[in-house]
Amino acid sequence: NAGVTQTPKFQVLKTGQSMTLQCAQDMNHEYMSWYRQDPGMGLRLIHYSVGAGITDQGEVPNGYNVSRSTTEDFPLRLLSAAPSQTSVYFCASYGRIYGYTFGSGTRLTVV
Amino acid sequence: AQTVTQSQPEMSVQEAETVTLSCTYDTSENNYYLFWYKQPPSRQMILVIRQEAYKQQNATENRFSVNFQKAAKSFSLKISDSQLGDTAMYFCASLITQGGSEKLVFGKGTKLTVNP
């Protein structure tokens, strides 16, 4: 089925560890984005990309890196995890026909 | 700056009754879209309904309808004949196209509980 695939679904990290959240879409969407969801805060935009090779910062980019080498993939990297990055992360892609399609989310806990 | 405000952190309704969730937004753009998303306990973000700003007619999807007041920048969601499966977080969001990129901005959400 066409859509956005996020891995992993759950992750526990120790402070200072690094990891990459994977996101892939098969809808040939140019636009992809990462959000974090915290209680009482809604979803906040971390980084986004309007196409391969192009990325830009959203509302809360600090502590996160992204790259977009292909249309399909948009990984989110935490270089040195902090407890403040404990959150649920959503990847989304956007196309004019179907609008936004969200992945199923990654629940990240940093201890 | 683009902002979306949901003033009701929590709401409850009896099964089969009607409930309205409020949303206001602020944008200087003329061309934008508005959405309501549902997030059940499964965490999946599900599109409920969307409205194009240039359309005056309010969008409707089965039991879900919106009251779009462009001048007041208001976009409320009405759920008719509420069902237990409607229990979820509901997020209002606005999408603008600016400089060739689209940005989706969310409100903080309303937790809706449908009681039997």
Coordinates of C-alpha atoms in Angstrom, one line a residue:
Chain A
N1 CA 0.0 0.0 0.0
A2 CA 1.2 3.5 -0.9
G3 CA 2.1 5.6 2.1
V4 CA 4.7 6.7 4.6
T5 CA 6.8 4.2 6.5
Q6 CA 8.5 5.1 9.7
T7 CA 11.0 3.0 11.6
P8 CA 11.4 2.2 14.4
K9 CA 8.0 2.5 16.2
F10 CA 9.6 2.6 19.6
Q11 CA 13.1 3.5 20.8
V12 CA 14.8 4.1 24.1
L13 CA 18.1 5.9 24.1
K14 CA 20.6 7.0 26.8
T15 CA 21.5 10.6 27.0
G16 CA 24.3 11.3 24.6
Q17 CA 23.6 8.5 22.2
S18 CA 22.9 9.0 18.6
M19 CA 20.3 7.5 16.3
T20 CA 18.5 7.9 13.0
L21 CA 14.7 7.8 12.6
Q22 CA 14.0 6.5 9.1
C23 CA 11.2 7.7 6.9
A24 CA 10.3 6.5 3.4
Q25 CA 7.4 7.3 1.1
D26 CA 6.4 5.7 -2.2
M27 CA 4.1 8.3 -3.5
N28 CA 6.8 10.3 -5.3
H29 CA 6.1 13.4 -3.2
E30 CA 8.6 16.2 -3.4
Y31 CA 7.6 17.6 0.0
M32 CA 8.5 15.7 3.2
S33 CA 8.6 16.9 6.8
W34 CA 9.3 15.8 10.4
Y35 CA 7.1 16.8 13.4
R36 CA 7.4 16.1 17.1
Q37 CA 4.3 15.8 19.3
D38 CA 4.4 16.6 22.9
P39 CA 1.5 16.7 25.4
G40 CA -0.4 19.9 25.2
M41 CA 1.8 21.2 22.4
G42 CA 0.3 19.7 19.2
L43 CA 2.6 18.8 16.4
R44 CA 5.6 21.1 15.8
L45 CA 7.6 21.2 12.7
I46 CA 11.3 20.2 13.1
H47 CA 12.7 20.1 9.5
Y48 CA 11.2 19.9 6.0
S49 CA 12.3 19.3 2.5
V50 CA 10.9 20.4 -0.8
G51 CA 12.9 18.0 -2.9
A52 CA 16.0 15.9 -3.1
G53 CA 19.0 17.9 -1.9
I54 CA 16.9 20.7 -0.4
T55 CA 16.1 20.9 3.4
D56 CA 15.1 23.7 5.7
Q57 CA 14.4 24.3 9.4
G58 CA 11.0 24.4 10.9
E59 CA 9.9 25.7 14.3
V60 CA 12.1 23.4 16.6
P61 CA 15.2 22.3 14.6
N62 CA 17.8 22.4 17.4
G63 CA 19.4 19.0 18.1
Y64 CA 18.2 17.5 14.9
N65 CA 19.8 17.0 11.5
V66 CA 18.3 15.9 8.2
S67 CA 19.3 15.2 4.7
R68 CA 17.4 14.3 1.5
S69 CA 19.5 12.3 -1.0
T70 CA 16.5 10.7 -2.7
T71 CA 12.9 11.6 -3.2
E72 CA 11.8 8.6 -1.2
D73 CA 13.8 8.9 1.9
F74 CA 14.0 11.6 4.6
P75 CA 15.9 10.5 7.7
L76 CA 16.0 12.4 11.0
R77 CA 19.2 12.3 13.0
L78 CA 19.7 12.9 16.7
L79 CA 23.5 13.4 17.1
S80 CA 23.5 13.5 20.9
A81 CA 20.2 12.6 22.5
A82 CA 18.9 14.7 25.4
P83 CA 15.9 14.0 27.7
S84 CA 14.2 17.0 26.2
Q85 CA 14.0 15.1 22.9
T86 CA 11.7 12.5 24.5
S87 CA 8.6 12.8 22.3
V88 CA 6.6 11.1 19.5
Y89 CA 8.0 11.8 16.1
F90 CA 6.0 11.9 12.9
C91 CA 7.2 11.9 9.4
A92 CA 4.8 13.2 6.7
S93 CA 4.8 13.7 3.0
Y94 CA 2.7 16.1 1.0
G95 CA 1.1 15.8 -2.5
R96 CA -1.5 17.9 -4.1
I97 CA -3.9 15.0 -4.7
Y98 CA -4.0 13.4 -1.3
G99 CA -2.6 16.2 0.8
Y100 CA -0.6 15.2 3.8
T101 CA 0.1 11.5 4.6
F102 CA 1.6 10.7 8.0
G103 CA 3.7 7.8 9.1
S104 CA 2.6 5.8 12.1
G105 CA 5.0 7.6 14.5
T106 CA 8.0 6.8 16.6
R107 CA 7.8 7.0 20.3
L108 CA 11.3 8.0 21.5
T109 CA 12.4 8.0 25.2
V110 CA 15.7 9.4 26.2
V111 CA 16.8 8.4 29.7
Chain B
A1 CA 3.5 34.2 11.5
Q2 CA 1.0 31.5 11.0
T3 CA -0.8 30.3 14.2
V4 CA -3.6 28.0 15.0
T5 CA -5.5 28.1 18.3
Q6 CA -7.7 25.5 19.8
S7 CA -9.2 26.9 22.9
Q8 CA -10.8 23.7 24.3
P9 CA -8.2 21.3 25.7
E10 CA -10.8 18.7 26.5
M11 CA -14.5 18.1 25.7
S12 CA -17.0 15.3 26.3
V13 CA -20.2 14.4 24.6
Q14 CA -22.9 11.7 25.0
E15 CA -23.2 9.1 22.4
A16 CA -25.6 10.1 19.5
E17 CA -25.4 13.8 20.5
T18 CA -23.7 16.6 18.5
V19 CA -20.5 18.4 19.5
T20 CA -18.6 21.3 18.1
L21 CA -14.8 21.8 18.4
S22 CA -13.5 25.3 18.0
C23 CA -10.5 26.5 16.0
T24 CA -9.2 29.9 15.1
Y25 CA -6.2 30.7 12.9
D26 CA -4.1 33.6 11.8
T27 CA -2.5 34.0 8.4
S28 CA -1.8 36.8 6.1
E29 CA -2.0 34.6 3.1
N30 CA -5.0 34.6 0.7
N31 CA -4.5 31.0 -0.5
Y32 CA -4.5 28.4 2.2
Y33 CA -6.2 25.2 3.3
L34 CA -7.6 24.2 6.6
F35 CA -7.8 20.7 8.0
W36 CA -9.1 18.7 10.9
Y37 CA -7.1 15.6 11.9
K38 CA -8.2 12.8 14.3
Q39 CA -5.6 11.0 16.4
P40 CA -7.1 7.9 18.1
P41 CA -5.1 6.0 20.8
S42 CA -3.4 4.1 17.9
R43 CA -1.5 7.4 17.3
Q44 CA -2.2 7.4 13.6
M45 CA -3.0 10.8 12.2
I46 CA -6.2 10.6 10.2
L47 CA -7.6 13.3 8.0
V48 CA -11.2 14.1 8.9
I49 CA -12.0 17.0 6.6
R50 CA -10.4 19.8 4.7
Q51 CA -11.5 23.2 3.4
E52 CA -10.0 25.3 0.7
A53 CA -10.0 29.0 1.7
Y54 CA -11.3 30.2 -1.6
K55 CA -14.4 28.0 -1.3
Q56 CA -17.3 29.7 0.5
Q57 CA -19.2 26.4 0.9
N58 CA -18.6 24.6 4.1
A59 CA -17.0 21.1 3.7
T60 CA -19.0 18.1 4.8
E61 CA -17.9 14.4 5.2
N62 CA -20.7 12.2 6.4
R63 CA -21.2 13.1 10.1
F64 CA -18.5 15.7 10.1
S65 CA -19.0 19.2 8.9
V66 CA -17.2 22.5 9.3
N67 CA -18.3 26.1 9.9
F68 CA -15.8 28.2 8.0
Q69 CA -15.9 31.9 8.8
K70 CA -13.1 33.4 6.7
A71 CA -13.5 37.0 7.9
A72 CA -13.4 35.8 11.5
K73 CA -10.6 33.3 10.8
S74 CA -12.7 30.6 12.4
F75 CA -12.9 26.9 11.4
S76 CA -15.0 24.8 13.8
L77 CA -15.7 21.1 13.4
K78 CA -19.2 19.7 14.1
I79 CA -19.6 16.0 14.8
S80 CA -23.2 14.8 14.5
D81 CA -24.5 11.6 16.0
S82 CA -21.3 11.1 18.0
Q83 CA -20.0 7.5 18.2
L84 CA -17.7 5.8 20.7
G85 CA -15.2 5.5 17.9
D86 CA -15.0 9.3 17.7
T87 CA -13.1 9.4 21.0
A88 CA -9.7 10.8 20.0
M89 CA -7.5 13.9 20.0
Y90 CA -8.6 16.3 17.3
F91 CA -6.1 18.7 15.7
C92 CA -6.9 21.7 13.6
A93 CA -4.3 22.7 11.1
S94 CA -3.6 25.3 8.4
L95 CA -1.5 24.8 5.3
I96 CA -0.1 27.7 3.4
T97 CA 2.1 27.7 0.3
Q98 CA 4.9 30.2 0.6
G99 CA 7.9 30.6 -1.6
G100 CA 7.3 27.2 -3.3
S101 CA 7.0 25.2 -0.1
E102 CA 4.0 24.2 2.0
K103 CA 3.9 24.5 5.7
L104 CA 1.3 22.7 7.9
V105 CA 0.8 24.3 11.3
F106 CA -1.1 22.6 14.0
G107 CA -3.2 23.7 17.0
K108 CA -2.5 22.1 20.4
G109 CA -5.4 19.8 20.0
T110 CA -8.7 19.0 21.7
K111 CA -9.2 15.7 23.5
L112 CA -12.7 14.5 22.8
T113 CA -14.4 11.8 24.8
V114 CA -17.7 10.2 23.7
N115 CA -19.5 8.7 26.6
P116 CA -21.9 5.8 26.3

